[in-house]
Structures are given as C-alpha cells and as structure tokens.
Coordinates of C-alpha atoms in Angstrom, one line a residue:
M1 CA -0.7 0.1 0.2
K2 CA 1.0 3.2 -1.0
A3 CA 1.9 5.6 1.7
P4 CA 0.2 9.3 1.1
K5 CA 1.5 12.1 -0.6
T6 CA 2.8 15.1 1.8
A7 CA 3.1 18.4 0.7
F8 CA 4.9 22.0 2.7
V9 CA 1.9 24.6 1.9
C10 CA 2.9 27.8 2.9
S11 CA -0.2 29.5 5.5
E12 CA -0.3 32.7 4.1
C13 CA 0.1 32.4 0.0
E14 CA -0.7 28.0 0.2
Y15 CA 2.5 28.0 -2.4
R16 CA 3.5 24.2 -2.2
S17 CA 6.5 22.6 -1.7
V18 CA 8.0 18.9 -1.6
K19 CA 9.9 20.2 1.0
W20 CA 10.3 22.2 4.3
M21 CA 11.7 25.3 3.9
G22 CA 12.1 28.1 6.5
R23 CA 11.0 30.9 3.9
C24 CA 7.7 30.7 1.5
P25 CA 9.9 31.6 -1.5
S26 CA 6.5 33.0 -3.3
C27 CA 5.7 35.5 -0.5
G28 CA 8.7 36.0 2.0
A29 CA 7.0 34.3 5.4
W30 CA 9.1 32.7 7.6
N31 CA 8.1 29.9 9.9
T32 CA 4.8 29.7 7.3
M33 CA 5.0 26.2 5.5
E34 CA 3.3 23.3 7.1
E35 CA 3.2 20.0 6.3
T36 CA -0.4 19.1 4.5
L37 CA -1.9 15.2 3.1
L38 CA -2.5 16.2 -0.3
E39 CA -5.7 14.4 -1.5
P40 CA -7.2 13.7 -5.0
E41 CA -10.4 14.9 -6.3
T42 CA -13.0 12.5 -5.4
P43 CA -15.8 12.0 -8.3
A44 CA -18.3 12.3 -5.2
K45 CA -16.5 15.6 -4.4
A46 CA -16.7 17.3 -7.5
A47 CA -20.4 15.9 -7.9
S48 CA -21.7 17.8 -4.4
S49 CA -19.3 21.2 -5.9
A50 CA -20.7 20.8 -8.8
A51 CA -24.6 20.9 -7.6
L52 CA -23.3 23.4 -5.2
G53 CA -22.5 25.6 -7.7
G54 CA -25.5 25.0 -9.5
A55 CA -28.2 26.4 -7.0
N56 CA -27.3 29.8 -7.2
K57 CA -28.9 31.8 -10.7
P58 CA -28.0 35.1 -12.2
V59 CA -30.2 37.9 -11.5
L60 CA -30.5 41.2 -12.6
L61 CA -29.1 44.2 -10.3
D62 CA -32.8 45.9 -10.7
E63 CA -35.2 43.2 -10.1
Y64 CA -33.1 42.1 -7.1
D65 CA -35.5 42.9 -3.9
M66 CA -33.8 43.3 -1.0
P67 CA -35.0 42.0 2.6
D68 CA -36.7 44.6 5.0
Y69 CA -34.5 44.0 7.7
M70 CA -30.9 44.2 6.5
R71 CA -29.5 43.8 9.8
F72 CA -30.6 43.1 13.8
E73 CA -29.0 44.3 16.2
T74 CA -27.1 42.8 19.3
G75 CA -28.0 44.4 22.0
Y76 CA -24.7 45.4 23.1
R77 CA -23.8 49.0 21.9
E78 CA -20.1 48.5 21.7
L79 CA -20.2 45.6 19.7
D80 CA -23.3 47.2 17.3
R81 CA -20.8 50.4 17.0
V82 CA -17.7 47.7 15.6
L83 CA -20.5 45.4 13.3
G84 CA -21.4 48.6 11.8
G85 CA -24.8 49.2 13.1
G86 CA -25.5 45.6 13.6
L87 CA -25.4 42.0 12.3
V88 CA -26.5 41.5 8.3
Y89 CA -28.3 38.9 7.1
G90 CA -26.0 36.4 4.8
S91 CA -22.9 37.6 6.9
V92 CA -19.9 35.5 7.9
I93 CA -17.8 37.0 10.9
L94 CA -14.7 35.5 11.9
L95 CA -13.6 36.5 16.2
S96 CA -10.2 36.1 17.3
G97 CA -7.8 36.5 20.4
E98 CA -6.2 35.0 22.6
P99 CA -6.9 31.9 25.0
G100 CA -9.1 32.8 28.2
I101 CA -9.7 36.6 26.3
G102 CA -13.3 36.3 26.8
K103 CA -14.7 35.1 23.2
S104 CA -17.1 32.3 24.7
T105 CA -18.4 35.5 27.2
L106 CA -19.1 37.5 24.7
L107 CA -20.9 34.8 22.7
M108 CA -23.3 33.4 25.2
Q109 CA -24.0 37.2 26.5
I110 CA -25.2 38.0 22.7
C111 CA -27.2 35.0 22.6
N112 CA -29.0 35.6 25.3
V113 CA -30.2 38.8 23.6
L114 CA -30.4 37.6 20.3
G115 CA -32.3 34.6 21.8
Q116 CA -35.2 37.3 22.8
S117 CA -36.5 37.3 19.0
K118 CA -34.0 35.0 17.1
K119 CA -33.4 31.7 16.8
V120 CA -29.8 30.8 17.5
L121 CA -27.9 27.6 17.3
Y122 CA -24.7 27.2 19.4
V123 CA -22.0 25.0 18.2
S124 CA -19.6 24.1 20.2
G125 CA -16.2 21.7 19.4
E126 CA -14.3 23.0 22.7
E127 CA -16.9 22.3 25.4
S128 CA -19.9 20.1 26.5
C129 CA -23.5 20.6 27.2
G130 CA -22.9 21.0 30.4
Q131 CA -19.8 23.6 30.6
L132 CA -22.0 25.4 29.0
K133 CA -24.7 25.0 30.5
L134 CA -23.2 26.5 33.6
R135 CA -21.3 29.2 31.8
A136 CA -25.3 30.3 30.6
G137 CA -26.0 30.2 34.5
R138 CA -23.6 31.9 35.6
L139 CA -24.1 34.8 33.0
G140 CA -27.5 34.6 33.4
V141 CA -28.6 33.6 30.3
H142 CA -32.4 32.2 29.7
S143 CA -33.5 31.9 26.2
D144 CA -36.4 30.0 24.9
K145 CA -34.9 30.0 21.3
L146 CA -31.2 29.3 22.1
Y147 CA -30.0 25.9 20.7
L148 CA -26.7 24.1 22.0
L149 CA -24.8 21.3 19.8
T150 CA -21.6 20.0 21.0
E151 CA -20.3 18.1 17.4
T152 CA -17.0 18.8 15.2
N153 CA -18.1 17.0 12.3
M154 CA -19.2 20.0 9.7
D155 CA -21.1 18.0 7.4
A156 CA -23.5 16.8 11.2
I157 CA -23.5 20.8 12.1
L158 CA -25.3 21.2 8.6
A159 CA -27.6 18.7 9.0
R160 CA -28.7 20.0 12.1
C161 CA -28.8 23.5 11.0
G162 CA -30.9 22.6 7.9
E163 CA -33.2 20.6 10.3
L164 CA -33.6 23.4 12.8
R165 CA -32.9 26.5 10.1
P166 CA -31.6 29.2 12.9
D167 CA -31.3 32.6 12.2
V168 CA -27.8 33.1 13.9
L169 CA -25.0 29.7 13.5
I170 CA -22.3 30.4 16.2
I171 CA -19.5 27.7 15.8
D172 CA -16.5 27.7 18.6
S173 CA -14.4 27.3 17.4
I174 CA -13.3 26.5 13.5
Q175 CA -10.4 25.1 13.9
T176 CA -12.0 22.2 16.2
V177 CA -14.6 21.3 13.5
Y178 CA -13.6 18.7 10.0
T179 CA -14.9 17.4 7.1
D180 CA -15.1 13.9 5.8
R181 CA -14.3 14.4 2.9
F182 CA -10.5 14.8 4.2
T183 CA -8.8 12.7 5.8
S184 CA -6.3 15.3 7.7
A185 CA -6.7 16.7 11.4
P186 CA -9.1 19.3 12.4
G187 CA -7.3 22.5 12.1
S188 CA -4.8 22.1 9.1
I189 CA -5.1 24.4 6.5
T190 CA -7.5 22.0 4.1
Q191 CA -10.1 21.9 7.0
V192 CA -10.5 24.5 8.0
R193 CA -10.7 26.4 4.1
E194 CA -13.2 24.2 3.6
C195 CA -15.5 24.0 6.7
A196 CA -15.5 28.3 6.4
L197 CA -16.5 27.4 2.7
A198 CA -19.0 25.7 3.4
C199 CA -20.2 28.0 6.2
I200 CA -20.3 30.5 3.9
T201 CA -22.1 28.6 1.5
K202 CA -24.7 27.9 3.3
A203 CA -24.9 31.4 4.5
K204 CA -25.3 33.0 1.2
N205 CA -27.2 30.5 0.1
E206 CA -30.3 30.7 3.2
G207 CA -29.6 34.3 4.4
L208 CA -28.3 33.2 7.5
S209 CA -25.6 34.9 9.7
V210 CA -22.6 33.1 10.7
I211 CA -20.5 33.7 14.0
L212 CA -16.7 31.9 13.3
V213 CA -14.2 31.8 16.6
G214 CA -10.8 31.6 15.8
H215 CA -8.1 30.6 17.3
V216 CA -4.5 32.7 17.5
N217 CA -1.2 31.6 16.8
K218 CA 2.1 32.2 19.1
E219 CA 3.1 35.3 16.4
G220 CA -0.3 36.9 17.0
G221 CA -2.1 35.8 13.9
I222 CA -5.6 33.5 12.8
S223 CA -4.4 30.6 13.0
G224 CA -5.1 28.2 9.5
P225 CA -4.6 29.6 5.7
K226 CA -4.4 33.1 5.3
M227 CA -7.0 32.9 2.7
L228 CA -9.8 32.3 5.8
E229 CA -9.6 36.1 6.5
H230 CA -10.2 37.3 2.6
M231 CA -13.2 34.8 2.6
V232 CA -15.2 35.9 5.7
D233 CA -17.1 39.5 5.4
A234 CA -15.8 40.9 8.7
V235 CA -12.7 39.8 11.1
F236 CA -12.5 41.3 15.0
C237 CA -9.7 40.9 17.1
F238 CA -10.1 40.9 20.8
E239 CA -7.7 42.5 22.2
G240 CA -6.3 42.9 25.8
E241 CA -4.3 41.4 29.2
R242 CA -6.2 38.6 30.7
R243 CA -4.9 40.5 34.4
Q244 CA -6.4 43.7 33.4
S245 CA -10.4 44.5 33.4
Y246 CA -10.5 46.0 30.0
R247 CA -11.4 44.3 26.2
I248 CA -11.3 46.0 23.2
I249 CA -12.9 45.0 19.8
R250 CA -11.3 46.1 17.1
A251 CA -12.4 45.5 13.5
V252 CA -9.7 44.3 11.2
K253 CA -11.5 44.3 8.0
N254 CA -15.5 44.9 7.5
R255 CA -17.1 44.9 4.2
F256 CA -20.8 45.9 6.3
G257 CA -18.7 49.1 8.0
S258 CA -15.7 51.0 9.5
T259 CA -12.4 49.1 10.2
N260 CA -11.8 52.5 12.7
E261 CA -14.3 52.1 15.5
I262 CA -13.8 50.0 18.2
G263 CA -15.9 49.0 21.1
V264 CA -14.4 48.9 24.7
F265 CA -15.3 46.0 27.9
E266 CA -14.8 45.4 31.0
M267 CA -14.7 41.9 32.4
T268 CA -16.4 41.3 35.7
D269 CA -17.5 38.7 38.0
A270 CA -20.8 38.8 36.2
G271 CA -19.4 38.9 32.3
L272 CA -18.4 41.2 30.0
M273 CA -20.4 44.8 31.0
Q274 CA -20.0 47.9 28.0
V275 CA -18.4 50.5 29.2
D276 CA -20.2 53.8 27.1
N277 CA -17.8 56.5 28.5
P278 CA -14.0 54.8 28.3
S279 CA -12.8 58.0 28.0
E280 CA -13.7 59.2 31.9
T281 CA -13.0 55.0 32.6
L282 CA -9.5 55.1 31.6
M283 CA -8.8 58.9 32.8
S284 CA -10.7 57.9 36.4
D285 CA -7.4 56.7 37.8
R286 CA -5.3 59.4 36.8
P287 CA -2.1 60.2 38.9
R288 CA -2.3 63.7 40.4
G289 CA 1.3 66.0 40.3
V290 CA 3.5 63.1 38.3
S291 CA 6.0 64.4 36.1
G292 CA 6.8 62.2 32.4
A293 CA 2.5 62.0 32.0
C294 CA 0.0 63.6 29.6
A295 CA -3.5 62.9 28.6
V296 CA -3.8 62.8 24.9
C297 CA -7.2 62.9 22.5
V298 CA -7.0 59.9 19.7
M299 CA -9.8 59.1 17.0
E300 CA -11.2 55.6 17.0
G301 CA -13.8 56.0 13.9
T302 CA -16.3 58.5 14.7
R303 CA -15.5 58.3 18.5
P304 CA -12.9 60.4 20.6
L305 CA -11.2 58.8 22.6
I306 CA -8.3 60.7 25.9
A307 CA -5.8 58.1 27.2
E308 CA -3.2 59.3 29.4
V309 CA 0.3 58.4 28.3
Q310 CA 3.4 57.7 31.0
A311 CA 7.0 58.5 30.3
L312 CA 9.9 57.4 32.5
V313 CA 13.0 58.8 31.8
T314 CA 16.4 57.4 34.0
Q315 CA 20.0 57.6 34.2
T316 CA 21.0 54.0 32.0
A317 CA 23.6 52.0 33.8
F318 CA 24.2 50.4 30.0
A319 CA 26.1 50.8 27.5
V320 CA 23.0 51.0 24.8
P321 CA 20.3 52.6 27.1
R322 CA 17.0 50.4 27.1
R323 CA 14.0 51.9 24.8
T324 CA 10.8 50.3 26.3
A325 CA 7.3 51.1 24.7
N326 CA 3.9 49.9 25.5
G327 CA 1.1 50.6 23.8
I328 CA 2.7 52.1 21.1
D329 CA 4.7 51.6 18.3
Y330 CA 8.5 51.4 18.8
N331 CA 10.0 52.8 15.7
R332 CA 7.4 55.9 16.7
M333 CA 8.5 56.7 20.2
C334 CA 12.4 56.2 18.6
L335 CA 12.0 58.4 16.0
I336 CA 10.4 61.1 18.5
I337 CA 12.8 60.8 20.5
A338 CA 15.5 61.4 17.9
V339 CA 13.5 64.6 16.9
L340 CA 13.7 66.2 20.5
E341 CA 17.3 65.0 20.9
K342 CA 18.1 66.4 17.1
R343 CA 16.0 69.5 17.8
L344 CA 15.8 70.8 21.6
G345 CA 19.0 68.9 22.6
L346 CA 17.3 67.0 25.0
K347 CA 20.2 64.1 26.1
F348 CA 18.1 61.4 25.6
Y349 CA 21.5 58.8 24.4
Q350 CA 22.1 59.1 28.6
N351 CA 19.1 57.8 30.2
D352 CA 16.2 55.2 29.5
V353 CA 13.6 55.6 27.8
Y354 CA 10.0 53.5 29.6
L355 CA 6.7 54.1 27.6
N356 CA 3.6 53.2 28.3
V357 CA 0.0 53.5 27.4
T358 CA -3.0 53.1 30.9
G359 CA -5.5 50.7 30.5
G360 CA -4.2 48.4 27.5
L361 CA -4.8 50.5 24.6
R362 CA -2.8 50.8 22.0
L363 CA -2.4 54.2 19.9
D364 CA -1.5 54.1 16.3
E365 CA -2.9 57.7 15.1
P366 CA 0.2 59.9 14.6
S367 CA -2.1 62.9 16.7
A368 CA -0.6 61.6 19.5
D369 CA 2.6 62.5 18.9
L370 CA 2.5 65.7 20.5
G371 CA 1.6 64.1 23.8
I372 CA 4.3 61.7 24.1
A373 CA 6.8 64.3 23.2
L374 CA 5.0 66.1 26.1
A375 CA 5.4 62.9 28.7
L376 CA 9.2 62.5 27.2
I377 CA 9.8 66.2 28.1
S378 CA 8.4 65.8 31.0
G379 CA 10.2 63.0 32.2
I380 CA 13.0 63.5 31.2
T381 CA 13.3 67.3 33.0
D382 CA 11.5 66.3 35.6
R383 CA 9.0 68.6 35.3
I384 CA 5.1 68.7 36.5
L385 CA 2.6 69.2 33.6
P386 CA -0.5 70.8 34.4
D387 CA -3.7 68.7 35.5
E388 CA -5.8 70.2 33.2
L389 CA -3.3 69.8 29.7
I390 CA -3.9 67.5 27.3
A391 CA -2.7 68.3 23.9
F392 CA -2.6 66.1 20.3
G393 CA -0.8 66.7 17.4
E394 CA 1.4 65.5 14.6
I395 CA 4.8 66.2 15.2
G396 CA 7.4 66.0 11.3
L397 CA 11.3 65.5 11.7
A398 CA 11.7 69.3 11.8
G399 CA 9.9 69.7 15.0
E400 CA 7.0 71.3 13.3
C401 CA 3.4 70.6 14.5
R402 CA 1.0 69.3 12.5
A403 CA -2.8 69.5 11.9
V404 CA -4.9 67.0 12.8
S405 CA -8.1 65.9 11.5
H406 CA -11.9 66.4 13.3
F407 CA -10.4 68.9 15.5
D408 CA -13.8 69.8 17.0
Y409 CA -14.8 66.3 18.5
R410 CA -11.5 66.1 19.9
V411 CA -11.9 69.6 21.6
K412 CA -15.7 68.9 22.4
E413 CA -14.4 65.9 24.1
A414 CA -11.4 67.6 25.9
A415 CA -13.9 70.3 27.4
R416 CA -16.7 67.5 28.5
L417 CA -13.5 65.8 31.1
G418 CA -12.8 69.1 32.0
F419 CA -9.5 70.1 30.6
K420 CA -8.9 73.3 30.9
Q421 CA -6.1 74.1 28.3
I422 CA -5.2 72.4 24.6
L423 CA -2.2 72.2 23.7
C424 CA -2.8 72.3 19.7
P425 CA -1.6 72.9 16.2
K426 CA -1.8 76.7 15.0
K427 CA -3.8 75.7 12.1
N428 CA -6.6 74.0 14.0
E429 CA -6.4 77.1 16.8
K430 CA -8.0 78.7 13.8
K431 CA -10.2 76.4 12.3
L432 CA -12.0 75.9 15.1
T433 CA -16.1 76.3 14.8
V434 CA -17.7 75.0 18.1
K435 CA -17.8 77.1 21.0
T436 CA -15.5 76.2 24.5
D437 CA -14.3 77.9 27.8
A438 CA -11.4 75.4 27.9
E439 CA -8.1 77.9 26.5
L440 CA -6.6 76.9 23.1
C441 CA -2.6 77.0 23.2
G442 CA -1.6 76.6 19.6
V443 CA 2.1 75.5 18.3
S444 CA 3.9 75.7 15.6
T445 CA 6.8 73.8 16.6
L446 CA 8.3 72.0 19.4
Y447 CA 10.3 75.3 20.1
D448 CA 7.5 76.7 20.8
T449 CA 5.9 73.8 23.2
L450 CA 9.4 74.1 25.3
K451 CA 9.0 78.0 25.7
L452 CA 4.9 77.9 26.6
L453 CA 5.7 74.9 29.4
N454 CA 9.0 77.1 30.4
R455 CA 6.5 80.0 31.0
Q456 CA 4.0 78.0 32.6
N457 CA 6.6 76.5 35.6
K458 CA 7.7 80.6 35.9
E459 CA 4.4 81.3 36.8

C-alpha cells in the first residue's frame, strides 16, 4: 500500500513545496510552511461541488428584491458600533483572540439577547453541553430559542442546521471542526478552508448569519490559512491583557462598516460589561502632580478617545540605553526621541526610556505625537505638567506640529472631561467652529511647546 502523499503548504499564500523551507519563496513569510496531506479530487466531491455551484442563478440588479431588514442589533451598543450597526443577514464574521480573553463569554451574552427574538444555534467543539449550561447560568442567560450542539463534524452540523433552520449560527471554534471528505486532522489548512467555505455557502444561500471563533497562533495571527480572512465578510480581534479588566474589539476587516471603530468592554464577575464612556473610565485613576504624564486624544472611527501617556526617563547603567514602548509603536517612539534630541538638544542617549499607555490601549494615530513628546520632555526634565492640560498634534522630522483631523470632536470631548488647557497645532486653532471654555494654545513647532512649558513653570 502506497503511503499518502504530503506536501508543505504556506499558510499565508498556500504555496506548495515537496520539502520544508524556512522561508516561503512565493510570499517571503518565515516559518509558514506546514505539512499537509494531499488528496485527489473524488467523483463524489466533484459532483457535490457542481451541485453546490448550480444552486444559484444569475439575477438582474434592478430586479433583485432587498430584504426588509438587512441588520439586527445584538443588544450591545459597543459591539454594534464595531459591526457597523448590527449583524447583517447572510454575513460571516470571524472573531479571534487569545485563550481566556472572553470570546465564549461574549458570544454567550449575545445569545441571551438574540435568543429573545431570533433562533440561535450555538455549536461548540471544545466544551460539553454541561459546561455551556454552567457558563450560561453564571452569566444569567435564559432563552427558549437558544439551542446548544456539541459536534465537530461539519456535515453533521450543516444537517442539524438544515433541520432547525436558525437565524444565527455560532461555531466555537472553526479549528475544531472537520469534514469527512478529507482525512487530514482538524485545524489543518485544508480542513479550516473547506469548513469555512461550507459555512459561507450556507450563509449566502439561506441568509443565515454565521459567527466563527478563530484561534490565534503564538505570533498573534489567526491560525489556519491566510485565505480564511479573505473569505469571510468581517474579521474582529478581541484584544486586551488577561490580567487587566478592559477588553477591546477592533475590526481588522469589515465589508459592512468602518474598520476604525472599537468597542470597549470590562470583564467582571458577571461577565463582560460594555463601557459607554471609555475616556472617563480610563482617566478616573489618573495620578496628580507626577512628571512624565500627559493626556492625549485620538480618534477611533467616529469616537474621540482620551488616554494617558506615561514616560519614565532614568539615567542608564548600560552602554546602550534601553527603550521600551507599551501601547505605542516602538519605531514611532524612537522617531520622536530622535526629533527631541536633534531639535531641542535633550540628551536621551544618556537615559533609559519607558513609555506606556494606561488601560491597555494602543495608540496608532499620529495625533498622539505631541502628547508623547510632552510626556518625554516632562520625564527627562522632571517638570510636572498641569493636570488640566491635554495635547494632540502630529510631529514632523523638522520639529513642526502638523494639523489633525476631527479637531472639533477632540475639543468637545476634552472640554467635557474638564480639561482647561488644550495644546494643539496652530492651524487647527484658527479653524475651530465650536464654542468652548477651554484655553486653546496653538503651537507651530516644538520650540513653541518648550517656551510655553517654561513660561508656565515660571508662573
């Protein structure tokens, strides 16, 4: 009997090779070649594929009748914000996150709301019905339209789904299910791709909303082929530290909404609670009268979010000083430090620099540059910034302060939280269209910022 043929397939681009290679010659990714069992196309599989493809017929655009309700809300405003207004009929959503982050908890809480008016089928390949019942009891989930199924065979899941005809199908997780048409293990590239394709076909043909839970690998990416992210309609990442209470849902891909929105939750004993006012929550424990701390305002989609940047600058004991960034891109931090050294003459090369964003947030917007620079200046000079000061603006390599977008929204949010002094680019100061009691301090360069801080310290 001949041994089954195997090949090494890249999980990023699905390039095939007869031998293992550290780097994929097609896409250039490292350590993505995985051994996969090659199987010939069977007549039964070819027939089923042909029948599946022939189920749909072309329709004219002008004659297509749209459903009455394209979306329905999940009951959680923070999640609906990220979704773009709610779940879409016939959509397939991939939710990923580290183990223990709260994915199954969030889905069970969603089922409690959706189960009041929709028929929901919760399929678990990792837990028994008893474990799911215990979680539901702990979270207070009660619904007469929520059905539980512990199954890992994709064909059996689709058969039960055809009998029950639910409105929402949840599979936890896609890496645990398999199909009999392939002999490879669950979680392999072939099994994940084929099972996801079966779910997508079911959703598109019957208008079923599907939520797939995806595992993450040690690098933080979604396990399985990269094609999985292209196949689904939306990809959401559940972020946060398990040791911290705050969780953030961020859209990586969304065909039905913006990819800039985020949803903020807090993990409690009763489950995940949505945070309606993240800025006020994040700033509630802000220290007073400490150097190296500055408030910044960034835009997450249509929501202004205020966070605190903390910088600790200490004299180094090593030949090469340490640089650590948490919540801020490391290269961006090095760029701002280089600008401060060159333009203001501050000697960061003699000090270790530790930069942190409180609350577990990650600031990717350039508008946080001015606040980061102020925190670094305050940290190295040990000058305390006013507690009512907030700063936002982009910094260029020449030390100039560039204008930012959505300036009115940022000013209104800062004034609402009680900030009395707003340090901003001078171009934005001239274009303000809203009334505010806060004092606007427009600066053009970092020199103006340093002069302003020196004048306030003298006063």
